[in-house]
Amino acid sequence: MKTININLPQNGYDIYIGNGIIKQVTKKIKSLDLKKNLFFVVDKNVYELYSSQIDLLIKNYKGKVNLLVVEASEKFKSFKTLELIYKNLLENDYSRDTLLLAIGGGIIGDICGFAAATFSRGIQSVQIPTTLLSTVDSSVGGKTGINFSNTKNIIGTFNQPNFVLIDVNFLKSLSKEELLSGLGEIVKYAFLTNIQFYKYVKKNINEVYSKNPKTFTKIIEETVRFKGDVVISDEKETGNRKMLNLGHTFAHAFEVETKFELKHGQAVIVGIASSLFLSFKIGLISKLKLDELLELIYIFKDEIRIGRINFDNAISIMQRDKKNKDGKIKFVLIKDIGNILIDVEANRDDIIYSLENGIGVFKWK
Ligand SMILES: NC(=O)c1ccc[n+]([C@@H]2O[C@H](COP(=O)([O-])OP(=O)(O)OC[C@H]3O[C@@H](n4cnc5c(N)ncnc54)[C@H](O)[C@@H]3O)[C@@H](O)[C@H]2O)c1
């Protein structure tokens, strides 16, 4: 088992990564002297697939323990699910001395993180991510929240877990679509980190599709370590942490414009392509560098199909992004692998050029 420490000054924690380590969760709770009243919230699909392992955990636990199975979708990332969690906690007499454990993808992780931050003015929590996206990204860093009034993640808070346990064995049941979703964030980290990791990702995309546990472990270790360092340097996203939004300003517009037909991970890859074209258009990189950097993006050119995008609508969506100020769109752009600029503004013509060329890499629907 690998351990990575997120060394935050007040609320640091460990991330454990391994294959088949779910059974060690109660041992970790004991060794870290965490609260002994356990409340598991599990994604319905995950429970259907892994009930024997989860039930065994619960059966063998000597102490108060309950399980709530909930449905995971953006529709259920809502006050309704949050209420269900609060209600179940109360009905089962849980109070402040509770440890809430979330087993599922980013949706369950984000809701449970928020539930833990708010129930009884804050209880302890553990993240056990089960999708590729949640292992490489969302389970680390403490962003929690729910959707409200058709706006994604608009209600939430920063709340770091007490530990994160990543068992790559869960990833064996993911569909190709879910793997591609995780790959969107992995491609992002390939550009953010360093040339060695960029080359590793480029060489090992097929190993991800074939669900090689060793490849999963290596990629998760690299991304989590990198994200951890960024979070340590800027926990509340006032500066440096914004780099983690590479490709996401464009991606969000693509998701909304395609009515979410284009999945998040796919949208991130198209978004990074557009960011690269914008970097080139405003003179941050040469044509030679652009072509070199696009090589990783081209691997996905036949996997992603995108319908026609209305560029005016896309720009309006980007202007409304909650990360902007005064309607000015702020981009994260690339000068080179590991050399990232944040808060870059661009003119309308350059944005349209980037939208057109970024989308142009992929197949039309
Ligand atoms: N907090 C953060 O920093 C952060 C970062 C990125 C994304 N997010 C959030 O994460 C969410 C997306 O997360 P996600 O991609 O994990 O989606 P998800 O939680 O919806 O999971 C995707 C699907 O996979 C299923 N699933 C989960 N684990 C499985 C397994 N082991 N085998 C088979 N199926 C499984 C789920 O039931 C669901 O149908 C979004 O709401 C996004 O806003 C948060």
Short mmCIF file of C-alpha atoms in Angstrom, two decimals, residues 166-300:
data_model
loop_
_atom_site.label_atom_id
_atom_site.label_comp_id
_atom_site.label_asym_id
_atom_site.label_seq_id
_atom_site.Cartn_x
_atom_site.Cartn_y
_atom_site.Cartn_z
CA ILE A 166 -8.16 4.32 -2.96
CA ASP A 167 -8.69 0.66 -3.76
CA VAL A 168 -7.99 0.23 -7.49
CA ASN A 169 -9.88 -3.07 -7.41
CA PHE A 170 -13.12 -1.04 -7.63
CA LEU A 171 -12.05 0.31 -11.04
CA LYS A 172 -12.33 -3.11 -12.74
CA SER A 173 -16.08 -2.69 -13.20
CA LEU A 174 -15.98 0.72 -14.91
CA SER A 175 -17.39 1.10 -18.41
CA LYS A 176 -15.27 2.50 -21.25
CA GLU A 177 -17.22 5.74 -21.00
CA GLU A 178 -16.33 6.12 -17.31
CA LEU A 179 -12.67 5.35 -18.06
CA LEU A 180 -12.69 8.05 -20.73
CA SER A 181 -14.20 10.43 -18.22
CA GLY A 182 -11.29 9.81 -15.84
CA LEU A 183 -8.84 10.08 -18.73
CA GLY A 184 -10.02 13.67 -19.29
CA GLU A 185 -8.60 14.66 -15.92
CA ILE A 186 -5.53 12.43 -16.38
CA VAL A 187 -4.72 14.20 -19.67
CA LYS A 188 -5.08 17.49 -17.77
CA TYR A 189 -2.49 16.32 -15.20
CA ALA A 190 -0.21 15.14 -18.00
CA PHE A 191 0.01 18.77 -19.16
CA LEU A 192 0.20 20.23 -15.66
CA THR A 193 2.93 18.05 -14.14
CA ASN A 194 6.07 17.16 -16.09
CA ILE A 195 7.38 15.67 -19.32
CA GLN A 196 8.00 12.21 -17.78
CA PHE A 197 4.38 11.85 -16.70
CA TYR A 198 3.12 13.30 -20.00
CA LYS A 199 5.10 10.61 -21.86
CA TYR A 200 3.91 7.89 -19.47
CA VAL A 201 0.25 8.83 -20.02
CA LYS A 202 0.72 9.04 -23.79
CA LYS A 203 2.23 5.55 -23.84
CA ASN A 204 -0.26 3.92 -21.48
CA ILE A 205 -3.75 4.95 -22.62
CA ASN A 206 -4.46 1.38 -23.74
CA GLU A 207 -3.33 0.03 -20.36
CA VAL A 208 -5.99 2.26 -18.78
CA TYR A 209 -8.63 0.88 -21.13
CA SER A 210 -7.50 -2.65 -20.27
CA LYS A 211 -7.75 -1.74 -16.55
CA ASN A 212 -4.22 -2.66 -15.61
CA PRO A 213 -4.04 -2.19 -11.78
CA LYS A 214 -0.33 -1.28 -11.93
CA THR A 215 -1.00 1.49 -14.48
CA PHE A 216 -3.93 2.73 -12.39
CA THR A 217 -1.76 2.83 -9.27
CA LYS A 218 1.08 4.69 -10.99
CA ILE A 219 -1.25 7.27 -12.56
CA ILE A 220 -3.27 7.81 -9.37
CA GLU A 221 -0.10 8.20 -7.33
CA GLU A 222 1.29 10.86 -9.70
CA THR A 223 -1.93 12.87 -10.03
CA VAL A 224 -2.81 12.75 -6.34
CA ARG A 225 0.71 13.76 -5.30
CA PHE A 226 0.64 16.67 -7.74
CA LYS A 227 -2.86 17.79 -6.78
CA GLY A 228 -1.94 17.49 -3.11
CA ASP A 229 1.03 19.84 -3.55
CA VAL A 230 -1.13 22.36 -5.39
CA VAL A 231 -3.82 22.18 -2.69
CA ILE A 232 -1.19 22.64 0.04
CA SER A 233 0.04 25.79 -1.72
CA ASP A 234 -3.46 27.24 -2.20
CA GLU A 235 -6.19 25.35 -0.35
CA LYS A 236 -9.04 27.79 -1.10
CA GLU A 237 -8.21 28.43 -4.80
CA THR A 238 -7.21 32.09 -4.63
CA GLY A 239 -4.24 31.65 -6.99
CA ASN A 240 -2.15 28.65 -7.97
CA ARG A 241 -4.97 26.08 -7.53
CA LYS A 242 -6.80 27.66 -10.46
CA MET A 243 -4.39 25.78 -12.76
CA LEU A 244 -6.42 22.64 -11.99
CA ASN A 245 -9.16 24.17 -14.15
CA LEU A 246 -7.07 23.74 -17.32
CA GLY A 247 -9.48 23.12 -20.21
CA HIS A 248 -12.50 23.43 -17.90
CA THR A 249 -13.71 26.89 -18.99
CA PHE A 250 -14.12 25.65 -22.55
CA ALA A 251 -15.29 22.23 -21.33
CA HIS A 252 -18.15 23.64 -19.32
CA ALA A 253 -19.43 25.54 -22.37
CA PHE A 254 -19.20 22.36 -24.50
CA GLU A 255 -21.12 20.36 -21.90
CA VAL A 256 -23.91 22.91 -21.63
CA GLU A 257 -24.09 23.55 -25.40
CA THR A 258 -24.34 19.82 -26.18
CA LYS A 259 -26.94 19.44 -23.39
CA PHE A 260 -24.46 17.21 -21.56
CA GLU A 261 -24.33 14.72 -24.45
CA LEU A 262 -20.61 15.35 -24.37
CA LYS A 263 -19.49 13.86 -21.05
CA HIS A 264 -17.31 15.84 -18.67
CA GLY A 265 -14.05 13.97 -19.35
CA GLN A 266 -14.54 14.20 -23.10
CA ALA A 267 -15.39 17.89 -22.79
CA VAL A 268 -12.17 18.45 -20.80
CA ILE A 269 -10.08 16.88 -23.57
CA VAL A 270 -11.74 19.08 -26.22
CA GLY A 271 -11.35 22.01 -23.82
CA ILE A 272 -7.62 21.38 -23.46
CA ALA A 273 -7.34 21.22 -27.27
CA SER A 274 -9.01 24.66 -27.46
CA SER A 275 -6.70 25.98 -24.72
CA LEU A 276 -3.68 24.83 -26.72
CA PHE A 277 -4.95 26.64 -29.81
CA LEU A 278 -5.55 29.75 -27.71
CA SER A 279 -1.99 29.55 -26.32
CA PHE A 280 -0.75 29.38 -29.90
CA LYS A 281 -3.02 32.19 -31.18
CA ILE A 282 -1.93 34.68 -28.55
CA GLY A 283 1.72 33.83 -29.07
CA LEU A 284 2.53 31.79 -25.97
CA ILE A 285 3.69 28.79 -28.02
CA SER A 286 5.08 28.21 -31.52
CA LYS A 287 3.35 26.13 -34.21
CA LEU A 288 5.99 23.47 -33.64
CA LYS A 289 5.20 23.33 -29.90
CA LEU A 290 1.46 23.30 -30.62
CA ASP A 291 1.82 20.27 -32.88
CA GLU A 292 3.99 18.53 -30.31
CA LEU A 293 1.52 19.16 -27.47
CA LEU A 294 -1.46 18.13 -29.57
CA GLU A 295 -0.02 14.62 -29.97
CA LEU A 296 -1.64 13.45 -26.72
CA ILE A 297 -4.96 15.02 -27.71
CA TYR A 298 -4.91 13.32 -31.15
CA ILE A 299 -5.01 9.90 -29.46
CA PHE A 300 -8.65 10.69 -28.60
#
